Tab-separated table of C-alpha atoms and ligand atoms in Angstrom:
chain	number	residue	atom	x	y	z
A	15	UNK	CA	-4.160	19.085	-15.251
A	16	UNK	CA	-1.311	16.415	-15.578
A	17	UNK	CA	-0.356	15.594	-19.434
A	18	UNK	CA	-1.004	11.570	-18.359
A	19	UNK	CA	-4.460	12.479	-17.723
A	20	UNK	CA	-4.891	12.579	-21.787
A	21	UNK	CA	-3.208	9.229	-22.471
A	22	UNK	CA	-5.035	6.844	-24.133
A	23	UNK	CA	-4.180	3.108	-23.596
A	24	UNK	CA	-2.148	2.655	-26.601
A	25	UNK	CA	-0.075	5.633	-25.760
A	26	UNK	CA	0.669	4.313	-22.418
A	27	UNK	CA	1.627	1.000	-23.419
A	28	UNK	CA	4.154	2.781	-25.662
A	29	UNK	CA	5.545	5.221	-22.995
A	30	UNK	CA	6.066	1.879	-20.534
A	31	UNK	CA	8.974	0.817	-22.883
A	32	UNK	CA	10.330	4.063	-22.816
A	33	UNK	CA	10.422	4.872	-19.392
A	34	UNK	CA	11.320	1.536	-18.676
A	35	UNK	CA	14.754	1.804	-20.870
A	36	UNK	CA	15.456	4.789	-18.240
A	37	UNK	CA	17.063	4.470	-14.987
A	38	UNK	CA	14.523	5.611	-12.443
A	39	UNK	CA	17.271	5.867	-9.639
A	40	UNK	CA	19.092	8.473	-12.080
A	41	UNK	CA	15.874	10.609	-12.680
A	42	UNK	CA	15.052	10.320	-8.802
A	43	UNK	CA	18.719	11.489	-8.002
A	44	UNK	CA	18.613	14.705	-10.886
A	45	UNK	CA	15.345	15.565	-10.007
A	46	UNK	CA	16.284	15.406	-6.006
A	47	UNK	CA	12.836	14.152	-5.513
A	48	UNK	CA	10.555	10.967	-5.464
A	49	UNK	CA	7.687	10.961	-7.091
A	50	UNK	CA	5.168	8.584	-4.985
A	51	UNK	CA	1.684	8.089	-6.161
A	52	UNK	CA	-0.510	7.364	-2.862
A	53	UNK	CA	-4.399	7.379	-2.571
A	54	UNK	CA	-6.522	10.777	-2.524
A	55	UNK	CA	-6.944	9.917	0.936
A	56	UNK	CA	-7.324	7.256	3.155
A	57	UNK	CA	-6.697	8.152	7.187
A	58	UNK	CA	-3.733	5.566	8.472
A	59	UNK	CA	-2.183	4.717	4.959
A	60	UNK	CA	-1.927	8.316	3.364
A	61	UNK	CA	-3.623	11.240	4.140
A	62	UNK	CA	-2.388	14.889	5.064
A	63	UNK	CA	-2.220	16.019	8.480
A	64	UNK	CA	-3.560	19.173	9.958
A	65	UNK	CA	-0.285	20.841	8.104
A	66	UNK	CA	-0.555	19.665	5.039
A	67	UNK	CA	2.038	16.737	5.382
A	68	UNK	CA	1.320	13.253	4.219
A	69	UNK	CA	1.060	10.603	6.836
A	70	UNK	CA	0.497	7.010	6.839
A	71	UNK	CA	1.313	3.393	6.242
A	72	UNK	CA	1.988	3.582	2.731
A	73	UNK	CA	3.210	7.261	2.784
A	74	UNK	CA	6.357	5.791	5.164
A	75	UNK	CA	7.010	3.351	2.349
A	76	UNK	CA	7.914	6.664	0.249
A	77	UNK	CA	9.704	8.019	3.150
A	78	UNK	CA	11.807	5.237	3.518
A	79	UNK	CA	12.728	5.147	-0.192
A	80	UNK	CA	13.351	8.740	-0.376
A	81	UNK	CA	15.697	8.635	3.064
A	82	UNK	CA	18.066	5.251	1.458
A	83	UNK	CA	18.278	7.071	-2.004
A	84	UNK	CA	18.353	10.695	-1.418
A	85	UNK	CA	19.245	10.823	2.297
A	86	UNK	CA	16.323	12.891	3.297
A	87	UNK	CA	12.852	11.052	4.037
A	88	UNK	CA	11.175	14.692	3.093
A	89	UNK	CA	12.326	14.435	-0.142
A	90	UNK	CA	8.948	13.196	-1.647
A	91	UNK	CA	6.372	14.779	-4.322
A	92	UNK	CA	3.175	12.876	-3.270
A	93	UNK	CA	0.700	12.591	-6.035
A	94	UNK	CA	-2.683	11.742	-5.276
A	95	UNK	CA	-4.239	8.950	-7.756
A	96	UNK	CA	-7.450	7.575	-7.611
A	97	UNK	CA	-8.230	3.313	-8.378
A	98	UNK	CA	-8.959	4.762	-11.953
A	99	UNK	CA	-5.462	6.681	-12.538
A	100	UNK	CA	-2.891	4.878	-10.436
A	101	UNK	CA	-1.915	2.720	-13.375
A	102	UNK	CA	-1.359	5.130	-15.914
A	103	UNK	CA	0.469	7.366	-13.351
A	104	UNK	CA	2.999	4.929	-13.280
A	105	UNK	CA	3.114	4.029	-16.813
A	106	UNK	CA	3.913	7.205	-18.159
A	107	UNK	CA	6.839	7.881	-15.751
A	108	UNK	CA	4.478	10.655	-13.817
A	109	UNK	CA	5.559	8.708	-10.431
A	110	UNK	CA	8.545	6.374	-9.847
A	111	UNK	CA	6.721	4.137	-7.189
A	112	UNK	CA	3.120	3.411	-6.708
A	113	UNK	CA	2.774	3.115	-2.605
A	114	UNK	CA	-1.358	3.049	-2.516
A	115	UNK	CA	-3.508	-0.148	-0.904
A	116	UNK	CA	-2.443	-1.899	-4.329
A	117	UNK	CA	-3.347	-5.640	-5.082
A	118	UNK	CA	-0.750	-7.665	-6.228
A	119	UNK	CA	-2.712	-9.455	-9.512
A	120	UNK	CA	-1.711	-11.486	-12.167
A	121	UNK	CA	-2.680	-9.172	-14.748
A	122	UNK	CA	-1.319	-6.151	-13.387
A	123	UNK	CA	2.038	-7.475	-13.204
A	124	UNK	CA	1.882	-9.138	-16.428
A	125	UNK	CA	-0.436	-7.440	-18.602
A	126	UNK	CA	0.307	-4.430	-17.162
A	127	UNK	CA	3.654	-4.495	-17.028
A	128	UNK	CA	4.530	-3.679	-13.356
A	129	UNK	CA	6.442	-5.014	-10.671
A	130	UNK	CA	5.191	-5.128	-7.122
A	131	UNK	CA	8.312	-5.350	-4.892
A	132	UNK	CA	6.497	-7.122	-2.257
A	133	UNK	CA	3.546	-7.033	0.184
A	134	UNK	CA	3.280	-4.405	2.900
A	135	UNK	CA	-0.256	-5.235	3.861
A	136	UNK	CA	-2.019	-8.960	3.320
A	137	UNK	CA	-5.652	-8.148	3.209
A	138	UNK	CA	-8.825	-9.257	1.930
A	139	UNK	CA	-12.134	-7.479	0.845
A	140	UNK	CA	-15.149	-6.839	3.683
A	141	UNK	CA	-18.226	-5.161	4.050
A	142	UNK	CA	-19.537	-2.657	5.761
A	143	UNK	CA	-23.316	-2.103	6.419
A	144	UNK	CA	-25.306	0.571	8.971
A	145	UNK	CA	-26.149	-1.649	12.351
A	146	UNK	CA	-29.419	-0.474	11.708
A	147	UNK	CA	-30.242	-2.608	8.320
A	148	UNK	CA	-29.964	-5.528	10.557
A	149	UNK	CA	-27.750	-7.674	8.442
A	150	UNK	CA	-25.387	-9.983	9.785
A	151	UNK	CA	-23.809	-11.659	6.598
A	152	UNK	CA	-23.131	-10.725	3.243
A	153	UNK	CA	-25.216	-13.678	1.586
A	154	UNK	CA	-28.241	-11.568	3.115
A	155	UNK	CA	-27.325	-8.813	0.612
A	156	UNK	CA	-29.698	-9.997	-2.246
A	157	UNK	CA	-31.121	-6.580	-3.912
A	158	UNK	CA	-28.307	-4.341	-2.398
A	159	UNK	CA	-27.164	-1.233	-3.442
A	160	UNK	CA	-23.117	-1.330	-3.638
A	161	UNK	CA	-20.742	1.657	-3.501
A	162	UNK	CA	-17.610	0.541	-4.716
A	163	UNK	CA	-14.679	2.194	-6.192
A	164	UNK	CA	-13.817	1.595	-10.122
A	165	UNK	CA	-10.719	0.455	-11.321
A	166	UNK	CA	-10.322	-2.130	-8.207
A	167	UNK	CA	-10.342	-5.587	-7.619
A	168	UNK	CA	-13.110	-4.692	-5.376
A	169	UNK	CA	-15.138	-4.084	-8.402
A	170	UNK	CA	-14.155	-7.971	-9.699
A	171	UNK	CA	-14.998	-9.764	-6.325
A	172	UNK	CA	-17.901	-8.405	-5.724
A	173	UNK	CA	-19.191	-9.470	-9.193
A	174	UNK	CA	-17.421	-12.694	-8.639
A	175	UNK	CA	-19.341	-13.032	-4.584
A	176	UNK	CA	-22.781	-12.079	-5.981
A	177	UNK	CA	-22.231	-14.719	-8.780
A	178	UNK	CA	-20.832	-18.051	-6.752
A	179	UNK	CA	-23.957	-16.947	-4.291
A	180	UNK	CA	-26.598	-16.504	-6.942
A	181	UNK	CA	-27.494	-12.993	-5.286
A	182	UNK	CA	-27.854	-9.418	-7.104
A	183	UNK	CA	-26.924	-5.981	-6.550
A	184	UNK	CA	-27.119	-2.904	-7.740
A	185	UNK	CA	-23.407	-1.104	-8.141
A	186	UNK	CA	-23.016	2.376	-7.260
A	187	UNK	CA	-19.574	3.467	-8.930
A	188	UNK	CA	-17.684	6.347	-6.997
A	189	UNK	CA	-14.100	7.046	-7.667
A	190	UNK	CA	-12.632	8.112	-4.432
A	191	UNK	CA	-12.879	6.904	-0.667
A	192	UNK	CA	-13.934	10.651	-0.299
A	193	UNK	CA	-17.060	10.247	-2.678
A	194	UNK	CA	-18.033	7.414	-1.069
A	195	UNK	CA	-18.461	8.305	2.419
A	196	UNK	CA	-20.876	10.716	1.965
A	197	UNK	CA	-23.002	8.452	-0.246
A	198	UNK	CA	-22.712	5.324	2.198
A	199	UNK	CA	-23.710	7.658	4.938
A	200	UNK	CA	-26.779	9.492	3.342
A	201	UNK	CA	-27.912	5.836	2.576
A	202	UNK	CA	-27.529	6.290	-1.556
A	203	UNK	CA	-25.989	2.901	-0.887
A	204	UNK	CA	-26.658	0.173	1.299
A	205	UNK	CA	-23.242	-1.293	1.551
A	206	UNK	CA	-19.820	-0.221	1.514
A	207	UNK	CA	-17.224	-2.610	0.149
A	208	UNK	CA	-13.117	-2.584	-0.158
A	209	UNK	CA	-10.306	-3.853	1.702
A	210	UNK	CA	-11.113	-4.881	5.075
A	211	UNK	CA	-8.258	-2.247	6.143
A	212	UNK	CA	-9.643	0.324	3.689
A	213	UNK	CA	-13.208	-0.522	5.719
A	214	UNK	CA	-11.680	-0.081	8.905
A	215	UNK	CA	-9.851	3.145	8.012
A	216	UNK	CA	-12.703	4.513	6.470
A	217	UNK	CA	-15.564	3.567	9.548
A	218	UNK	CA	-12.784	5.125	12.104
A	219	UNK	CA	-13.136	8.591	10.278
A	220	UNK	CA	-16.999	7.958	10.796
A	221	UNK	CA	-18.837	10.531	13.712
A	222	UNK	CA	-20.443	7.828	15.087
A	223	UNK	CA	-18.577	4.616	14.081
A	224	UNK	CA	-20.245	2.241	16.093
A	225	UNK	CA	-23.341	2.971	13.977
A	226	UNK	CA	-21.759	0.531	11.193
A	227	UNK	CA	-20.509	-2.995	11.495
A	228	UNK	CA	-18.475	-4.826	9.367
A	229	UNK	CA	-19.725	-8.046	8.110
A	230	UNK	CA	-17.583	-11.424	9.121
A	231	UNK	CA	-17.014	-12.097	5.257
A	232	UNK	CA	-13.632	-11.882	3.707
A	233	UNK	CA	-14.243	-12.663	0.188
A	234	UNK	CA	-10.920	-12.569	-1.554
A	235	UNK	CA	-6.882	-12.103	-1.016
A	236	UNK	CA	-5.836	-8.618	-1.306
A	237	UNK	CA	-2.145	-8.423	-1.267
A	238	UNK	CA	-1.435	-5.238	-0.974
A	239	UNK	CA	1.933	-3.578	-1.968
A	240	UNK	CA	4.227	-0.781	-3.524
A	241	UNK	CA	4.921	-1.283	-7.103
A	242	UNK	CA	7.115	0.129	-9.940
A	243	UNK	CA	7.482	-0.084	-13.581
A	244	UNK	CA	8.355	-3.225	-14.961
A	245	UNK	CA	11.991	-3.535	-17.072
A	246	UNK	CA	14.036	-1.161	-14.273
A	247	UNK	CA	15.210	-3.780	-12.306
A	248	UNK	CA	17.969	-1.903	-10.702
A	249	UNK	CA	15.127	0.545	-9.443
A	250	UNK	CA	12.661	-2.310	-8.594
A	251	UNK	CA	15.534	-3.955	-6.623
A	252	UNK	CA	16.394	-0.717	-4.143
A	253	UNK	CA	12.473	-0.358	-3.571
A	254	UNK	CA	12.025	-3.961	-2.739
A	255	UNK	CA	15.229	-3.884	-0.300
A	256	UNK	CA	14.225	-0.929	1.371
A	257	UNK	CA	10.852	-2.823	2.295
A	258	UNK	CA	12.693	-5.990	3.044
A	259	UNK	CA	15.195	-3.661	5.238
A	260	UNK	CA	11.879	-2.096	6.753
A	261	UNK	CA	10.453	-5.688	7.694
A	262	UNK	CA	13.790	-7.165	8.718
A	263	UNK	CA	14.572	-4.452	11.376
A	264	UNK	CA	11.372	-5.040	13.343
A	265	UNK	CA	12.689	-9.155	13.019
A	266	UNK	CA	16.189	-8.080	14.408
A	267	UNK	CA	15.032	-5.313	16.939
A	268	UNK	CA	16.322	-2.651	15.132
A	269	UNK	CA	14.161	0.936	16.296
A	270	UNK	CA	14.259	4.010	15.643
A	271	UNK	CA	15.265	4.422	19.813
A	272	UNK	CA	18.312	2.145	19.116
A	273	UNK	CA	19.245	2.908	15.766
A	274	UNK	CA	22.067	5.326	16.246
A	275	UNK	CA	23.358	2.601	19.053
A	276	UNK	CA	23.051	-0.064	16.858
A	277	UNK	CA	24.689	1.549	13.961
A	278	UNK	CA	28.224	2.009	15.873
A	279	UNK	CA	28.533	-1.960	15.156
A	280	UNK	CA	26.363	-5.070	16.935
A	281	UNK	CA	27.752	-8.492	17.606
A	282	UNK	CA	24.958	-9.882	14.992
A	283	UNK	CA	26.425	-9.746	11.562
A	284	UNK	CA	23.181	-9.713	9.997
A	285	UNK	CA	22.181	-6.194	11.662
A	286	UNK	CA	25.594	-4.739	10.787
A	287	UNK	CA	25.234	-5.608	7.283
A	288	UNK	CA	21.320	-3.907	7.381
A	289	UNK	CA	22.852	-1.173	9.092
A	290	UNK	CA	25.548	-1.087	7.021
A	291	UNK	CA	29.050	-1.028	9.117
A	292	UNK	CA	29.777	-4.747	7.653
A	293	UNK	CA	29.575	-5.541	3.990
A	294	UNK	CA	29.339	-3.928	0.750
A	295	UNK	CA	25.379	-4.561	0.099
A	296	UNK	CA	25.477	-0.371	-0.713
A	297	UNK	CA	27.461	-1.036	-3.781
A	298	UNK	CA	25.510	-3.685	-5.119
A	299	UNK	CA	22.665	-1.715	-5.669
A	300	UNK	CA	24.010	1.655	-6.402
A	301	UNK	CA	23.769	3.649	-3.084
A	302	UNK	CA	26.094	3.728	-0.151
A	303	UNK	CA	26.365	1.331	2.866
A	304	UNK	CA	24.019	3.198	5.167
A	305	UNK	CA	21.260	2.992	2.801
A	306	UNK	CA	19.324	0.698	4.879
A	307	UNK	CA	19.943	2.537	8.187
A	308	UNK	CA	18.532	5.617	6.785
A	309	UNK	CA	15.506	3.708	5.495
A	310	UNK	CA	14.802	2.492	9.041
A	311	UNK	CA	15.500	5.850	10.476
A	312	UNK	CA	12.926	7.576	8.070
A	313	UNK	CA	9.885	6.155	10.501
A	314	UNK	CA	11.011	3.180	12.250
A	315	UNK	CA	10.786	-0.259	11.424
A	316	UNK	CA	7.679	-2.263	10.187
A	317	UNK	CA	6.241	-2.886	13.238
A	318	UNK	CA	6.630	0.741	14.410
A	319	UNK	CA	5.036	2.094	10.980
A	320	UNK	CA	2.087	-0.382	11.497
A	321	UNK	CA	1.718	0.658	15.329
A	322	UNK	CA	1.581	4.632	14.723
A	323	UNK	CA	-0.160	4.651	11.506
A	324	UNK	CA	-3.232	1.578	11.720
A	325	UNK	CA	-2.496	-0.217	14.982
A	326	UNK	CA	-4.694	-1.032	17.897
A	327	UNK	CA	-3.591	1.982	19.724
A	328	UNK	CA	-4.733	4.199	16.809
A	329	UNK	CA	-8.638	5.011	15.517
A	330	UNK	CA	-7.770	2.496	12.657
A	331	UNK	CA	-7.584	-0.307	15.325
A	332	UNK	CA	-6.299	-3.193	13.279
A	333	UNK	CA	-4.735	-6.213	14.531
A	334	UNK	CA	-1.503	-7.241	13.201
A	335	UNK	CA	-3.208	-11.052	12.182
A	336	UNK	CA	-1.128	-11.953	8.906
A	337	UNK	CA	0.976	-9.006	8.852
A	338	UNK	CA	3.067	-9.995	12.082
A	339	UNK	CA	6.454	-10.821	11.642
A	340	UNK	CA	6.627	-15.119	10.333
A	341	UNK	CA	8.075	-15.811	13.890
A	342	UNK	CA	4.682	-14.677	15.535
A	343	UNK	CA	2.973	-16.595	12.904
A	344	UNK	CA	2.199	-14.153	10.554
A	345	UNK	CA	3.515	-13.885	6.648
A	346	UNK	CA	6.031	-11.388	6.816
A	347	UNK	CA	9.290	-12.962	5.958
A	348	UNK	CA	12.117	-11.046	4.674
A	349	UNK	CA	14.980	-12.409	3.015
A	350	UNK	CA	18.667	-12.787	3.859
A	351	UNK	CA	20.950	-9.801	3.881
A	352	UNK	CA	24.319	-11.086	2.458
B	409	GSH	N1	-6.578	-3.290	-3.473
B	409	GSH	C1	-7.408	-2.676	-4.463
B	409	GSH	C2	-8.498	-1.330	-3.991
B	409	GSH	C3	-7.486	-0.389	-3.556
B	409	GSH	C4	-8.414	0.803	-3.180
B	409	GSH	O1	-8.845	1.523	-4.217
B	409	GSH	N2	-9.048	1.100	-2.485
B	409	GSH	C5	-9.387	2.824	-1.919
B	409	GSH	C6	-10.802	2.005	-0.576
B	409	GSH	S1	-9.893	1.857	0.902
B	409	GSH	C7	-8.932	3.427	-1.852
B	409	GSH	O2	-8.058	3.457	-1.344
B	409	GSH	N3	-9.150	4.369	-1.794
B	409	GSH	C8	-8.725	6.114	-1.771
B	409	GSH	C9	-8.832	6.874	-2.555
B	409	GSH	O3	-10.042	7.437	-2.530
B	409	GSH	O4	-8.061	7.624	-2.982
B	409	GSH	C10	-7.085	-2.433	-5.725
B	409	GSH	O5	-5.917	-2.457	-5.751
B	409	GSH	O6	-7.608	-2.555	-6.782
């Protein structure tokens, strides 16, 4: 068992300050590996494939950071975390980055003392029920038993939603998605609720996905993003700009297919700065100038990562929706590279 499991809240708070004082970039370089916290398994977002290699939309963030910082997208130690253990893992220094469909909230930022480095998936909480129940709206769920992952915003939103609508529910607390699936399928809970993207990923893994419906209500805002410890701003900057590089690369049409060619220089100065053939952006974050190129080459731009892992052509089948580029009516908007 890892040491952090035994740490009480007070010790964790103490460690936060200590860990934050250390330079994470130096630690990662000295170790030669990025310790990246992910889920215990959610197909499309983070799960080991048949060869035991971690794949997914969140995994891609870890790999892009490793590529930028260490020159190798494979230099990642994936650390599975649950809704409950993820924050201790980050605060204690067991992981350098948490990329685990984690919602950016006030208290996680200020009270737990983390910094969200951006949003890689704009989501909201939804409900899934067996079709056979004949339910068409979440407001019809009075008295239902609900499978719910502990330590999540899901748990809190659920309580708010039922309270606002003056209906009651019986929670069936679970710790991981893997634990929830059989319970839900066996009917131990009538309803499964989590982020809509998580519902889609969970349903896609069922033998008969068509037997389950996702109800129309989206009851919350869940801006999901990677996070680091508060206080190590240099490390925060690096990870934030890696994510921005993936988003900007899609905007400017830099893809895994053309990145080599574009790295020879283009007539667009912004592209050249991202790829490091113009300007000295690397030096400003303690890296060489090809950091952005390596980050993008690791798994492609944001749009490629989305399409490959969770897009409409995958079993998860998510549309871009809010996660389209700002030019296409979505919320993705990387600040300027200059
Ligand atoms: N976004 C919410 C919920 C995140 C969450 O834990 N989602 C579940 C359900 S999709 C999950 O990722 N489970 C994967 C696992 O069990 O490791 C939060 O940050 O609290």
